Amino acid sequence: MTAPRVSVVLPFRDAAATLGEALDSLRVQTLADFECLLIDDASRDASRQIAADYVASDARFRLLDGGHGLVDALNRGVAAAGAALIARMDADDISLPERLARQADTLMADPTLSAVGCLVECFPAADTGAGMRRYVEWLNSLVTPEAIRAAIFVESPIAHPSAMLRRDALCAIGGYRDTGGPEDYDLWLRLVLDGHRLGKVPLPLLHWRDGSGRLSRVDPRYARAGFFATKLAHFSRAVPSTTGLQIWGAGPTGRAWARALRERGYRVSRFVDVAPQRWGRRLGGVPVEPPGDPDASAGFALVATGSPGARVSIEALFTTHELRPWRDYLSVA
């Protein structure tokens, strides 16, 4: 039997209200050569029967048992996949008709890419708050592998249900892990830190549902503390603890990073902040300075500000002085 071109891994739990719409969006894909692995993560509603109905009517759909949480369900789906390309999708989202074709063609055209996402549009508009709109605007601004890598410690740079990955790359880093935090962000960090290139198709190919019941809103794994812990768990692979640091940002974000990194043995020798009211304050014995020309001799720089506008301004200043992400600085949040 010939392997399909793409395996879609779609875990679900109690998704009866949206699962049919999600699966219908797969049925009309312009790339028809796919399989969809539906992993039932202990559903208590009619989700399993809905999935079974699609399996009975379309041989491209297969139903698997999960039952031990999302990470286990994802890994079961990957293990059962027959294709070299793994597409992710959630049970409450909608893939536009060209999504699988566009992403598969992008990966085949560029063998240096290990994964590609796409631009996303949130729906329904009435349920999408200002914070989510800002995040999606930032997310959609990151398209190239270089931009994604530069922003990897700011926030998760690819919407998980929009992703398509090479199965070999996913398996090479050990698949998904349950770390108590966001499994997708942990995955992107491990891929980037292992040298994989992640990109995006610069088209909106996924409608990403935002509602009060979404896991990212109700599960503590996706709270801010979980993301921060995930960043810290990987940070020493990016910047060794023997590296002296200067932190551009003396507000809550910069102070949180300084405290956490000092506890891990890092030395912070300089604070810089754009807010005049913070100039002259001492943080851990180090005075806060006004911004001026970047001083690379003061150590590796962390752009650690909660304001996206301030972050962009500092990054632009660094660029004019020929400082580069990863070589000279990283932006964090």
mmCIF file of C-alpha atoms in Angstrom:
data_model
loop_
_atom_site.group_PDB
_atom_site.id
_atom_site.type_symbol
_atom_site.label_atom_id
_atom_site.label_comp_id
_atom_site.label_asym_id
_atom_site.label_seq_id
_atom_site.Cartn_x
_atom_site.Cartn_y
_atom_site.Cartn_z
ATOM 1 C CA MET A 1 0.000 0.000 0.000
ATOM 2 C CA THR A 2 1.402 3.389 -0.989
ATOM 3 C CA ALA A 3 2.010 5.781 1.899
ATOM 4 C CA PRO A 4 -0.006 9.006 1.863
ATOM 5 C CA ARG A 5 1.779 12.257 1.198
ATOM 6 C CA VAL A 6 0.649 13.835 4.506
ATOM 7 C CA SER A 7 -0.555 12.428 7.833
ATOM 8 C CA VAL A 8 -2.806 14.783 9.795
ATOM 9 C CA VAL A 9 -2.580 14.168 13.550
ATOM 10 C CA LEU A 10 -5.771 15.369 15.209
ATOM 11 C CA PRO A 11 -6.386 14.546 18.882
ATOM 12 C CA PHE A 12 -9.827 15.318 20.269
ATOM 13 C CA ARG A 13 -11.635 15.286 23.574
ATOM 14 C CA ASP A 14 -15.254 16.296 24.092
ATOM 15 C CA ALA A 15 -15.253 18.215 20.795
ATOM 16 C CA ALA A 16 -18.665 17.225 19.465
ATOM 17 C CA ALA A 17 -19.672 20.830 18.821
ATOM 18 C CA THR A 18 -16.789 21.539 16.410
ATOM 19 C CA LEU A 19 -15.227 18.252 15.243
ATOM 20 C CA GLY A 20 -17.453 17.803 12.195
ATOM 21 C CA GLU A 21 -16.626 21.271 10.869
ATOM 22 C CA ALA A 22 -12.909 20.623 11.317
ATOM 23 C CA LEU A 23 -13.075 17.284 9.483
ATOM 24 C CA ASP A 24 -15.190 18.734 6.696
ATOM 25 C CA SER A 25 -12.408 21.268 6.080
ATOM 26 C CA LEU A 26 -10.005 18.371 5.570
ATOM 27 C CA ARG A 27 -12.326 16.541 3.184
ATOM 28 C CA VAL A 28 -12.187 19.435 0.716
ATOM 29 C CA GLN A 29 -8.409 19.885 0.696
ATOM 30 C CA THR A 30 -6.912 20.328 -2.756
ATOM 31 C CA LEU A 31 -4.280 17.800 -1.689
ATOM 32 C CA ALA A 32 -6.404 14.665 -1.527
ATOM 33 C CA ASP A 33 -3.523 12.282 -0.779
ATOM 34 C CA PHE A 34 -3.597 12.447 3.014
ATOM 35 C CA GLU A 35 -4.637 10.391 6.001
ATOM 36 C CA CYS A 36 -6.185 11.835 9.138
ATOM 37 C CA LEU A 37 -5.424 10.101 12.421
ATOM 38 C CA LEU A 38 -8.191 10.899 14.910
ATOM 39 C CA ILE A 39 -6.980 10.187 18.444
ATOM 40 C CA ASP A 40 -9.742 10.007 21.027
ATOM 41 C CA ASP A 41 -8.396 11.361 24.315
ATOM 42 C CA ALA A 42 -11.100 9.821 26.556
ATOM 43 C CA SER A 43 -14.055 11.772 25.179
ATOM 44 C CA ARG A 44 -17.271 11.682 27.210
ATOM 45 C CA ASP A 45 -19.579 13.276 24.646
ATOM 46 C CA ALA A 46 -20.545 12.302 21.091
ATOM 47 C CA SER A 47 -17.094 13.096 19.655
ATOM 48 C CA ARG A 48 -16.075 9.465 19.213
ATOM 49 C CA GLN A 49 -19.247 8.620 17.303
ATOM 50 C CA ILE A 50 -18.771 11.641 15.052
ATOM 51 C CA ALA A 51 -15.202 10.502 14.337
ATOM 52 C CA ALA A 52 -16.392 6.942 13.707
ATOM 53 C CA ASP A 53 -18.939 8.202 11.174
ATOM 54 C CA TYR A 54 -16.202 9.935 9.188
ATOM 55 C CA VAL A 55 -14.033 6.805 9.347
ATOM 56 C CA ALA A 56 -16.940 4.718 8.008
ATOM 57 C CA SER A 57 -17.546 7.063 5.080
ATOM 58 C CA ASP A 58 -13.979 8.058 4.104
ATOM 59 C CA ALA A 59 -11.041 5.628 4.114
ATOM 60 C CA ARG A 60 -8.594 8.473 4.676
ATOM 61 C CA PHE A 61 -9.773 8.825 8.281
ATOM 62 C CA ARG A 62 -8.601 6.459 11.033
ATOM 63 C CA LEU A 63 -9.698 6.345 14.671
ATOM 64 C CA LEU A 64 -7.191 5.626 17.453
ATOM 65 C CA ASP A 65 -7.446 5.491 21.229
ATOM 66 C CA GLY A 66 -5.536 7.970 23.377
ATOM 67 C CA GLY A 67 -6.705 8.401 26.918
ATOM 68 C CA HIS A 68 -3.550 9.515 28.731
ATOM 69 C CA GLY A 69 -3.581 13.213 27.925
ATOM 70 C CA LEU A 70 -2.726 15.394 24.958
ATOM 71 C CA VAL A 71 0.990 14.589 24.734
ATOM 72 C CA ASP A 72 0.323 10.862 24.751
ATOM 73 C CA ALA A 73 -2.362 11.317 22.103
ATOM 74 C CA LEU A 74 0.003 13.320 19.905
ATOM 75 C CA ASN A 75 2.782 10.752 20.175
ATOM 76 C CA ARG A 76 0.351 7.918 19.419
ATOM 77 C CA GLY A 77 -0.729 9.740 16.303
ATOM 78 C CA VAL A 78 2.846 10.354 15.165
ATOM 79 C CA ALA A 79 3.748 6.711 15.781
ATOM 80 C CA ALA A 80 0.821 5.529 13.660
ATOM 81 C CA ALA A 81 1.449 8.001 10.835
ATOM 82 C CA GLY A 82 2.397 6.565 7.479
ATOM 83 C CA ALA A 83 3.544 9.775 5.781
ATOM 84 C CA ALA A 84 6.894 11.544 5.881
ATOM 85 C CA LEU A 85 5.076 14.809 6.592
ATOM 86 C CA ILE A 86 3.016 15.309 9.759
ATOM 87 C CA ALA A 87 0.372 18.041 9.797
ATOM 88 C CA ARG A 88 -1.172 19.135 13.063
ATOM 89 C CA MET A 89 -4.728 20.207 13.519
ATOM 90 C CA ASP A 90 -7.063 20.709 16.444
ATOM 91 C CA ALA A 91 -10.670 19.604 16.647
ATOM 92 C CA ASP A 92 -12.044 23.140 16.761
ATOM 93 C CA ASP A 93 -10.130 24.761 13.904
ATOM 94 C CA ILE A 94 -10.686 24.989 10.152
ATOM 95 C CA SER A 95 -8.040 24.374 7.485
ATOM 96 C CA LEU A 96 -8.540 26.323 4.288
ATOM 97 C CA PRO A 97 -8.667 24.150 1.144
ATOM 98 C CA GLU A 98 -5.086 24.796 -0.017
ATOM 99 C CA ARG A 99 -3.442 24.421 3.386
ATOM 100 C CA LEU A 100 -2.001 20.891 3.079
ATOM 101 C CA ALA A 101 -0.915 21.372 -0.533
ATOM 102 C CA ARG A 102 0.810 24.700 0.095
ATOM 103 C CA GLN A 103 2.692 23.452 3.152
ATOM 104 C CA ALA A 104 3.724 20.145 1.600
ATOM 105 C CA ASP A 105 4.959 21.906 -1.535
ATOM 106 C CA THR A 106 6.968 24.364 0.609
ATOM 107 C CA LEU A 107 8.697 21.568 2.511
ATOM 108 C CA MET A 108 9.441 19.644 -0.658
ATOM 109 C CA ALA A 109 10.853 22.747 -2.352
ATOM 110 C CA ASP A 110 13.215 23.564 0.531
ATOM 111 C CA PRO A 111 14.903 20.535 2.124
ATOM 112 C CA THR A 112 16.533 22.779 4.750
ATOM 113 C CA LEU A 113 13.145 23.372 6.402
ATOM 114 C CA SER A 114 12.058 20.941 9.112
ATOM 115 C CA ALA A 115 8.652 22.492 9.745
ATOM 116 C CA VAL A 116 6.366 25.144 8.347
ATOM 117 C CA GLY A 117 3.408 26.944 9.809
ATOM 118 C CA CYS A 118 1.164 29.447 8.074
ATOM 119 C CA LEU A 119 -0.578 32.679 8.865
ATOM 120 C CA VAL A 120 -3.710 32.286 10.975
ATOM 121 C CA GLU A 121 -6.959 34.151 11.422
ATOM 122 C CA CYS A 122 -8.814 34.001 14.728
ATOM 123 C CA PHE A 123 -12.539 33.406 14.882
ATOM 124 C CA PRO A 124 -15.188 34.130 15.973
ATOM 125 C CA ALA A 125 -14.281 37.804 16.092
ATOM 126 C CA ALA A 126 -16.611 38.507 19.008
ATOM 127 C CA ASP A 127 -14.689 36.063 21.238
ATOM 128 C CA THR A 128 -11.214 37.273 20.314
ATOM 129 C CA GLY A 129 -9.802 39.683 22.873
ATOM 130 C CA ALA A 130 -7.275 42.439 22.359
ATOM 131 C CA GLY A 131 -4.432 40.376 23.807
ATOM 132 C CA MET A 132 -5.064 37.515 21.409
ATOM 133 C CA ARG A 133 -5.315 39.919 18.469
ATOM 134 C CA ARG A 134 -1.919 41.398 19.392
ATOM 135 C CA TYR A 135 -0.400 37.929 19.693
ATOM 136 C CA VAL A 136 -1.754 36.842 16.295
ATOM 137 C CA GLU A 137 -0.462 40.047 14.685
ATOM 138 C CA TRP A 138 2.996 39.309 16.116
ATOM 139 C CA LEU A 139 2.749 35.630 15.165
ATOM 140 C CA ASN A 140 1.833 36.459 11.578
ATOM 141 C CA SER A 141 4.754 38.895 11.316
ATOM 142 C CA LEU A 142 7.210 36.009 11.752
ATOM 143 C CA VAL A 143 7.564 34.225 8.423
ATOM 144 C CA THR A 144 11.219 33.531 7.663
ATOM 145 C CA PRO A 145 13.379 31.003 9.547
ATOM 146 C CA GLU A 146 15.602 33.877 10.665
ATOM 147 C CA ALA A 147 12.706 35.858 12.139
ATOM 148 C CA ILE A 148 11.286 32.788 13.882
ATOM 149 C CA ARG A 149 14.664 31.869 15.368
ATOM 150 C CA ALA A 150 15.303 35.436 16.542
ATOM 151 C CA ALA A 151 11.940 35.522 18.372
ATOM 152 C CA ILE A 152 11.952 32.017 19.830
ATOM 153 C CA PHE A 153 12.427 33.206 23.453
ATOM 154 C CA VAL A 154 9.733 35.872 23.173
ATOM 155 C CA GLU A 155 6.717 33.621 22.660
ATOM 156 C CA SER A 156 5.645 30.525 20.736
ATOM 157 C CA PRO A 157 6.299 31.593 17.112
ATOM 158 C CA ILE A 158 4.093 29.054 15.308
ATOM 159 C CA ALA A 159 0.463 28.234 16.023
ATOM 160 C CA HIS A 160 0.627 24.524 16.773
ATOM 161 C CA PRO A 161 -2.486 23.486 14.793
ATOM 162 C CA SER A 162 -1.107 25.339 11.767
ATOM 163 C CA ALA A 163 2.117 23.321 11.626
ATOM 164 C CA MET A 164 3.414 20.692 9.231
ATOM 165 C CA LEU A 165 6.636 18.904 10.202
ATOM 166 C CA ARG A 166 8.993 16.387 8.728
ATOM 167 C CA ARG A 167 8.393 13.167 10.626
ATOM 168 C CA ASP A 168 12.145 12.436 10.736
ATOM 169 C CA ALA A 169 12.889 15.773 12.420
ATOM 170 C CA LEU A 170 10.102 15.300 14.958
ATOM 171 C CA CYS A 171 11.270 11.795 15.843
ATOM 172 C CA ALA A 172 14.948 12.836 15.950
ATOM 173 C CA ILE A 173 14.285 15.120 18.929
ATOM 174 C CA GLY A 174 12.175 12.544 20.736
ATOM 175 C CA GLY A 175 8.667 13.612 19.723
ATOM 176 C CA TYR A 176 6.426 15.496 22.118
ATOM 177 C CA ARG A 177 7.272 15.728 25.818
ATOM 178 C CA ASP A 178 5.122 16.253 28.881
ATOM 179 C CA THR A 179 7.058 18.858 30.876
ATOM 180 C CA GLY A 180 4.086 20.288 32.730
ATOM 181 C CA GLY A 181 4.149 23.273 30.383
ATOM 182 C CA PRO A 182 3.176 23.987 26.765
ATOM 183 C CA GLU A 183 4.176 20.954 24.700
ATOM 184 C CA ASP A 184 4.203 22.885 21.418
ATOM 185 C CA TYR A 185 6.505 25.654 22.636
ATOM 186 C CA ASP A 186 8.855 23.058 24.122
ATOM 187 C CA LEU A 187 8.897 21.388 20.692
ATOM 188 C CA TRP A 188 9.742 24.590 18.786
ATOM 189 C CA LEU A 189 12.541 25.424 21.232
ATOM 190 C CA ARG A 190 14.083 21.966 20.939
ATOM 191 C CA LEU A 191 13.918 22.051 17.161
ATOM 192 C CA VAL A 192 15.528 25.489 16.918
ATOM 193 C CA LEU A 193 18.207 24.686 19.491
ATOM 194 C CA ASP A 194 19.048 21.479 17.624
ATOM 195 C CA GLY A 195 19.653 23.519 14.482
ATOM 196 C CA HIS A 196 16.389 22.923 12.625
ATOM 197 C CA ARG A 197 14.943 25.658 10.436
ATOM 198 C CA LEU A 198 11.279 26.577 10.864
ATOM 199 C CA GLY A 199 9.385 28.690 8.354
ATOM 200 C CA LYS A 200 5.890 29.683 7.299
ATOM 201 C CA VAL A 201 3.784 29.796 4.193
ATOM 202 C CA PRO A 202 2.965 33.537 4.092
ATOM 203 C CA LEU A 203 -0.744 32.956 3.557
ATOM 204 C CA PRO A 204 -3.675 32.659 6.005
ATOM 205 C CA LEU A 205 -4.433 28.945 5.706
ATOM 206 C CA LEU A 206 -5.941 28.205 9.134
ATOM 207 C CA HIS A 207 -8.920 29.646 10.953
ATOM 208 C CA TRP A 208 -7.918 29.390 14.607
ATOM 209 C CA ARG A 209 -10.857 29.234 16.987
ATOM 210 C CA ASP A 210 -10.546 31.374 20.104
ATOM 211 C CA GLY A 211 -13.107 30.702 22.788
ATOM 212 C CA SER A 212 -13.506 30.467 26.539
ATOM 213 C CA GLY A 213 -13.047 26.692 26.538
ATOM 214 C CA ARG A 214 -9.759 26.605 24.649
ATOM 215 C CA LEU A 215 -6.975 24.715 26.430
ATOM 216 C CA SER A 216 -4.712 27.747 26.305
ATOM 217 C CA ARG A 217 -7.301 29.592 28.402
ATOM 218 C CA VAL A 218 -8.258 26.916 30.924
ATOM 219 C CA ASP A 219 -5.262 24.574 31.312
ATOM 220 C CA PRO A 220 -2.514 25.740 33.724
ATOM 221 C CA ARG A 221 0.144 24.282 31.407
ATOM 222 C CA TYR A 222 -0.483 27.234 29.094
ATOM 223 C CA ALA A 223 -0.427 29.956 31.734
ATOM 224 C CA ARG A 224 2.307 32.596 31.662
ATOM 225 C CA ALA A 225 4.291 30.778 34.365
ATOM 226 C CA GLY A 226 4.404 27.633 32.237
ATOM 227 C CA PHE A 227 5.802 29.503 29.258
ATOM 228 C CA PHE A 228 8.412 31.269 31.394
ATOM 229 C CA ALA A 229 9.526 27.971 32.951
ATOM 230 C CA THR A 230 9.806 26.455 29.472
ATOM 231 C CA LYS A 231 12.020 29.312 28.291
ATOM 232 C CA LEU A 232 14.268 29.019 31.339
ATOM 233 C CA ALA A 233 14.583 25.250 30.911
ATOM 234 C CA HIS A 234 16.129 25.802 27.466
ATOM 235 C CA PHE A 235 17.949 29.099 27.948
ATOM 236 C CA SER A 236 21.341 27.690 28.936
ATOM 237 C CA ARG A 237 21.524 25.885 25.584
ATOM 238 C CA ALA A 238 21.281 29.271 23.886
ATOM 239 C CA VAL A 239 23.401 31.309 26.302
ATOM 240 C CA PRO A 240 25.783 29.443 28.645
ATOM 241 C CA SER A 241 25.736 30.446 32.312
ATOM 242 C CA THR A 242 29.363 31.531 32.028
ATOM 243 C CA THR A 243 28.241 34.387 29.764
ATOM 244 C CA GLY A 244 27.992 37.835 31.357
ATOM 245 C CA LEU A 245 24.705 39.573 30.671
ATOM 246 C CA GLN A 246 23.364 43.075 30.192
ATOM 247 C CA ILE A 247 19.601 43.430 30.367
ATOM 248 C CA TRP A 248 17.779 46.056 28.345
ATOM 249 C CA GLY A 249 14.605 46.474 30.340
ATOM 250 C CA ALA A 250 14.318 47.179 34.075
ATOM 251 C CA GLY A 251 10.553 46.731 34.319
ATOM 252 C CA PRO A 252 8.756 43.585 35.482
ATOM 253 C CA THR A 253 9.963 41.493 32.528
ATOM 254 C CA GLY A 254 13.624 42.438 32.880
ATOM 255 C CA ARG A 255 13.561 42.021 36.651
ATOM 256 C CA ALA A 256 11.953 38.578 36.394
ATOM 257 C CA TRP A 257 14.607 37.413 33.943
ATOM 258 C CA ALA A 258 17.406 38.877 36.062
ATOM 259 C CA ARG A 259 16.186 37.109 39.219
ATOM 260 C CA ALA A 260 15.692 33.779 37.481
ATOM 261 C CA LEU A 261 19.044 33.856 35.679
ATOM 262 C CA ARG A 262 20.996 34.944 38.753
ATOM 263 C CA GLU A 263 19.515 31.941 40.565
ATOM 264 C CA ARG A 264 20.974 29.826 37.764
ATOM 265 C CA GLY A 265 24.449 31.268 38.089
ATOM 266 C CA TYR A 266 24.393 34.064 35.511
ATOM 267 C CA ARG A 267 26.065 37.403 36.214
ATOM 268 C CA VAL A 268 24.125 40.541 35.285
ATOM 269 C CA SER A 269 26.479 43.493 34.979
ATOM 270 C CA ARG A 270 24.260 46.152 33.392
ATOM 271 C CA PHE A 271 20.637 47.316 33.204
ATOM 272 C CA VAL A 272 19.376 49.730 30.551
ATOM 273 C CA ASP A 273 15.857 51.142 30.423
ATOM 274 C CA VAL A 274 14.022 53.714 28.326
ATOM 275 C CA ALA A 275 11.894 54.991 31.265
ATOM 276 C CA PRO A 276 13.531 58.016 32.977
ATOM 277 C CA GLN A 277 11.866 57.193 36.311
ATOM 278 C CA ARG A 278 13.944 54.017 36.526
ATOM 279 C CA TRP A 279 17.328 55.627 35.809
ATOM 280 C CA GLY A 280 19.656 55.465 38.790
ATOM 281 C CA ARG A 281 17.744 52.719 40.576
ATOM 282 C CA ARG A 282 19.816 49.744 41.625
ATOM 283 C CA LEU A 283 18.726 46.211 40.842
ATOM 284 C CA GLY A 284 20.826 43.622 42.617
ATOM 285 C CA GLY A 285 23.418 46.319 43.175
ATOM 286 C CA VAL A 286 23.539 47.272 39.488
ATOM 287 C CA PRO A 287 22.387 50.797 38.516
ATOM 288 C CA VAL A 288 19.827 51.280 35.764
ATOM 289 C CA GLU A 289 21.217 53.372 32.918
ATOM 290 C CA PRO A 290 19.497 55.396 30.197
ATOM 291 C CA PRO A 291 19.773 53.988 26.678
ATOM 292 C CA GLY A 292 22.705 55.019 24.570
ATOM 293 C CA ASP A 293 24.925 53.323 22.068
ATOM 294 C CA PRO A 294 24.976 49.556 22.668
ATOM 295 C CA ASP A 295 28.128 48.396 24.477
ATOM 296 C CA ALA A 296 28.915 44.827 23.469
ATOM 297 C CA SER A 297 31.754 44.715 25.976
ATOM 298 C CA ALA A 298 29.152 44.833 28.791
ATOM 299 C CA GLY A 299 28.065 41.314 27.932
ATOM 300 C CA PHE A 300 25.518 39.442 25.908
ATOM 301 C CA ALA A 301 22.347 41.543 25.760
ATOM 302 C CA LEU A 302 18.838 40.437 26.620
ATOM 303 C CA VAL A 303 16.089 42.650 25.266
ATOM 304 C CA ALA A 304 13.676 42.006 28.136
ATOM 305 C CA THR A 305 10.775 44.401 27.937
ATOM 306 C CA GLY A 306 7.079 43.700 28.116
ATOM 307 C CA SER A 307 6.362 46.428 25.580
ATOM 308 C CA PRO A 308 6.462 45.163 21.970
ATOM 309 C CA GLY A 309 7.081 48.720 20.780
ATOM 310 C CA ALA A 310 10.099 49.155 23.044
ATOM 311 C CA ARG A 311 11.418 45.763 21.949
ATOM 312 C CA VAL A 312 11.207 46.730 18.283
ATOM 313 C CA SER A 313 12.960 50.058 18.955
ATOM 314 C CA ILE A 314 15.814 48.393 20.834
ATOM 315 C CA GLU A 315 16.208 45.726 18.164
ATOM 316 C CA ALA A 316 16.354 48.477 15.521
ATOM 317 C CA LEU A 317 19.034 50.296 17.531
ATOM 318 C CA PHE A 318 21.052 47.092 17.768
ATOM 319 C CA THR A 319 20.729 46.522 14.041
ATOM 320 C CA THR A 320 22.084 49.991 13.251
ATOM 321 C CA HIS A 321 25.153 49.106 15.344
ATOM 322 C CA GLU A 322 25.527 45.775 13.504
ATOM 323 C CA LEU A 323 24.539 43.662 16.499
ATOM 324 C CA ARG A 324 22.873 40.402 15.512
ATOM 325 C CA PRO A 325 20.397 38.063 17.218
ATOM 326 C CA TRP A 326 22.030 35.026 18.845
ATOM 327 C CA ARG A 327 25.534 36.388 18.226
ATOM 328 C CA ASP A 328 25.129 39.556 20.319
ATOM 329 C CA TYR A 329 21.654 39.539 21.846
ATOM 330 C CA LEU A 330 18.336 37.754 22.244
ATOM 331 C CA SER A 331 14.882 39.185 22.775
ATOM 332 C CA VAL A 332 12.936 37.596 25.612
ATOM 333 C CA ALA A 333 9.570 38.125 27.268
#
